[in-house]
Short mmCIF file of C-alpha atoms in Angstrom, two decimals:
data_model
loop_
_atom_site.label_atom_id
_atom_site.label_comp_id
_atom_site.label_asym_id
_atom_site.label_seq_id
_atom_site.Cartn_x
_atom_site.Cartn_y
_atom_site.Cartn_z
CA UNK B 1 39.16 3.39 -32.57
CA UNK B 2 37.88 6.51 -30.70
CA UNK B 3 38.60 10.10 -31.71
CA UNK B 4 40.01 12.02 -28.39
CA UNK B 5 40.74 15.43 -28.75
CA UNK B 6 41.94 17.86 -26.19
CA UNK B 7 42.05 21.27 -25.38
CA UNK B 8 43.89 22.81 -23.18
CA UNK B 9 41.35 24.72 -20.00
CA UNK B 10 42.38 28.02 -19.45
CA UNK B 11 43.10 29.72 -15.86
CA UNK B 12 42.96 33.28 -15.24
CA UNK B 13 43.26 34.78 -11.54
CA UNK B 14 40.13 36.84 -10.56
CA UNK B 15 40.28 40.20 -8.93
CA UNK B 16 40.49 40.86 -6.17
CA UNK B 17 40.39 37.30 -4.39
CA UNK B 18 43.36 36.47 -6.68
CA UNK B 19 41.16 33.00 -6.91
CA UNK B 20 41.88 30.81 -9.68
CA UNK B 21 38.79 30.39 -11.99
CA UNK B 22 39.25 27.65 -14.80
CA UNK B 23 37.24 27.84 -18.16
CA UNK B 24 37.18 25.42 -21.07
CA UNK B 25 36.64 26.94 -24.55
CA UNK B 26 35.88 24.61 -27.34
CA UNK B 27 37.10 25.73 -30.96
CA UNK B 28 33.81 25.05 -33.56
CA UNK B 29 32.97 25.94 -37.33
CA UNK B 30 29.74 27.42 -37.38
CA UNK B 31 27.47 27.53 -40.53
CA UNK B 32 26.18 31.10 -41.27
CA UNK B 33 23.35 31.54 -43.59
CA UNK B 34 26.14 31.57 -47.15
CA UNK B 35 26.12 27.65 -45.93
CA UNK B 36 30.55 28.72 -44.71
CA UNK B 37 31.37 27.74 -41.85
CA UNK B 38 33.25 30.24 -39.77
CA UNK B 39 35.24 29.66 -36.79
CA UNK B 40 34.38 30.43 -33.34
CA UNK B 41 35.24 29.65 -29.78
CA UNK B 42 32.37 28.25 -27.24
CA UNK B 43 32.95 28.30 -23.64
CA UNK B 44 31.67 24.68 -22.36
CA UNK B 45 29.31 25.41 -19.78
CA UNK B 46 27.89 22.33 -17.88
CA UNK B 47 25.32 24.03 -15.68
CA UNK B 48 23.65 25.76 -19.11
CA UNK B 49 20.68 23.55 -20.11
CA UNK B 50 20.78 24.80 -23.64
CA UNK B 51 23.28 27.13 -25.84
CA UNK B 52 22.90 30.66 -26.31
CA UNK B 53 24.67 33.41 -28.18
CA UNK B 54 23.34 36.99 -28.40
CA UNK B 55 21.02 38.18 -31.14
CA UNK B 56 23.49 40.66 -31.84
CA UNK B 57 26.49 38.10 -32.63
CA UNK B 58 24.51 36.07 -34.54
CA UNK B 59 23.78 38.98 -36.79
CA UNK B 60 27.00 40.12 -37.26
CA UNK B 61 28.54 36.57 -38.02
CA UNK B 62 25.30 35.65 -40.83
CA UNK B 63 24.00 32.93 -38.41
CA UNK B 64 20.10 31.71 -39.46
CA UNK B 65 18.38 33.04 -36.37
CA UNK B 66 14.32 32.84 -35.82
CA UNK B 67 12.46 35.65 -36.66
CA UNK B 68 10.67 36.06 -33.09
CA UNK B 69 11.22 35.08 -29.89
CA UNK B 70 9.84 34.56 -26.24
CA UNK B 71 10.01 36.12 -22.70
CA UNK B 72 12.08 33.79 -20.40
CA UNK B 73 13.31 34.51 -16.51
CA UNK B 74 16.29 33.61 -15.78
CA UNK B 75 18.13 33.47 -12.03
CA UNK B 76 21.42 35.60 -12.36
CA UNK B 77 24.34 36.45 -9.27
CA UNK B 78 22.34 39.98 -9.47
CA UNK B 79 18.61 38.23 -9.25
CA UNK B 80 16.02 37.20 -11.82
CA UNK B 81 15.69 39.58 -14.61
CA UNK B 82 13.51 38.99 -18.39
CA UNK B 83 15.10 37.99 -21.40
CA UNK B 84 13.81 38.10 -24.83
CA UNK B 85 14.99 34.97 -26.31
CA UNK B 86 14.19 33.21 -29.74
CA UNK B 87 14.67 29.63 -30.14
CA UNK B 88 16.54 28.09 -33.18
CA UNK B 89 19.34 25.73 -34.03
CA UNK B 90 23.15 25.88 -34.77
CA UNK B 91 24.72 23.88 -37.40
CA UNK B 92 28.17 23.40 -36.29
CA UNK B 93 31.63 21.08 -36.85
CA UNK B 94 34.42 20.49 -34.99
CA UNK B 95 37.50 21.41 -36.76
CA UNK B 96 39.25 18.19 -36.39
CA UNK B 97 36.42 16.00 -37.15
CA UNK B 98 34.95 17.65 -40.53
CA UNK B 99 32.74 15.61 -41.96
CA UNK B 100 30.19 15.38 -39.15
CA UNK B 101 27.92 18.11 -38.75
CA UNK B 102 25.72 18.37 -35.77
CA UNK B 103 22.81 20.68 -35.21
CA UNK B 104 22.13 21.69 -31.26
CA UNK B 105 19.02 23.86 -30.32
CA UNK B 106 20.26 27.21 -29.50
CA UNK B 107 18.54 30.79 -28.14
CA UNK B 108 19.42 34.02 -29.47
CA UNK B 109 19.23 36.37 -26.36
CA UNK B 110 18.26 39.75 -27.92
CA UNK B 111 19.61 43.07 -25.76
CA UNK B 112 22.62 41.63 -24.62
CA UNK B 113 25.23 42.82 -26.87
CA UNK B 114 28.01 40.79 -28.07
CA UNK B 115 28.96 38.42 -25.66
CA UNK B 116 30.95 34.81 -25.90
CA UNK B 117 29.03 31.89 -27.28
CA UNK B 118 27.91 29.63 -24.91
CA UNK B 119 27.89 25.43 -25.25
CA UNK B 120 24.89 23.82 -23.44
CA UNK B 121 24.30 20.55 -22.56
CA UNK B 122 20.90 20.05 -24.96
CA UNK B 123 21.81 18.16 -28.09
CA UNK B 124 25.34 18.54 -27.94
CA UNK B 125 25.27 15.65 -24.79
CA UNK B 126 23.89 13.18 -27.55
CA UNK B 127 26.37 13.79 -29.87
CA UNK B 128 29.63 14.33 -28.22
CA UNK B 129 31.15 12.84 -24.50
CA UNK B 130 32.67 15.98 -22.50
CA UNK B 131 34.85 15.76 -19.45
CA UNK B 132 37.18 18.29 -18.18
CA UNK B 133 40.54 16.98 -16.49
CA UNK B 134 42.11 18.84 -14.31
CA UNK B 135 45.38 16.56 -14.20
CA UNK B 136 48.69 18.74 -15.15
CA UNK B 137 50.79 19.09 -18.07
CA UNK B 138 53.58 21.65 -19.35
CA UNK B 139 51.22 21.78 -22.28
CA UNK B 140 47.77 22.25 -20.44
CA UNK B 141 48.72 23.20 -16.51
CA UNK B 142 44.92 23.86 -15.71
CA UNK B 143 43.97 20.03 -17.11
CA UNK B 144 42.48 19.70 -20.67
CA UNK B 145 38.88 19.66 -21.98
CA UNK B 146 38.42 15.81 -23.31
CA UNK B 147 35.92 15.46 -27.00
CA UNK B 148 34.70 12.42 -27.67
CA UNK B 149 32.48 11.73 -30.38
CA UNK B 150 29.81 9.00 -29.15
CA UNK B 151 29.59 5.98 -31.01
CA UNK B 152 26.12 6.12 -31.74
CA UNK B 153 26.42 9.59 -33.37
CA UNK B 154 26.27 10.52 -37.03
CA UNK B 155 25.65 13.94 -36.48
CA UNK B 156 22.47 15.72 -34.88
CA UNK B 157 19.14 14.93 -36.88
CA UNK B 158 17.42 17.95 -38.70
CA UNK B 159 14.74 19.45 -36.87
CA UNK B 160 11.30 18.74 -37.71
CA UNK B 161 9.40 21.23 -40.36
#
């Protein structure tokens, strides 16, 4: 028998189009560096190759981050600009399924401030099926974000070293 769980995707109007945008945030226990894992909310983001969070987050919630990074260029809506970026992992659960623990690479974008935690595709794609459906319900009127674990999964391996 397969695990679904949903959560509900969340609509919010933008200004000043009054255009509907629709986000899906997915509720995860993160391990910090006491080994607890705290809860946190990702935004699911299928056009990000890998997950990032800011350095700055990471700090402030205890999260094992790499001691130096890398200069990476990224395309933005306002044009390329340099990020300083160090590349780790993130040990994370899903609240509903706790005894698997997966491990996704992750980058730590320094000078960013805080901003949301992002889910990529890298890692996560080989533990977990994703699909967002947009059909209604009084409970979810903007469609529901669909987990699956994948059968072949027993959580992310460690990474090597």
């Amino acid at each position: 028998m397969t695990t679904m769980l949903r959560f509900p995707l969340l609509g919010k109007r933008l200004w000043p189009t009054g255009d509907l945008a629709v986000q899906s945030l997915l509720p995860l226990l993160v391990q910090n560096r006491h080994r607890a894992f705290l809860p946190f909310k990702f935004i699911v983001d299928s056009g990000s190759g890998i997950s990032h969070v800011s350095l700055e987050w990471a700090r402030e919630c205890g999260v094992i981050h790499p001691a130096s990074g890398f200069d990476y260029r990224v395309n933005t809506a306002g044009g390329r600009v340099r990020q300083r970026r160090r590349s780790g992992w993130l040990t994370a659960r899903l609240p509903d399924l706790a005894g698997r623990v997966f491990r996704w690479p992750c980058h730590f974008i320094e000078d960013i401030g805080t901003v949301k935690p992002v889910l990529g595709l890298a890692g996560v794609l080989n533990d977990l099926r994703l699909t967002m459906d947009g059909a209604y319900s009084n409970e979810a009127p903007y469609g529901n974000l669909l987990v699956e674990l994948r059968s072949s999964s027993r959580g992310s391996p460690r990474p090597p070293g």
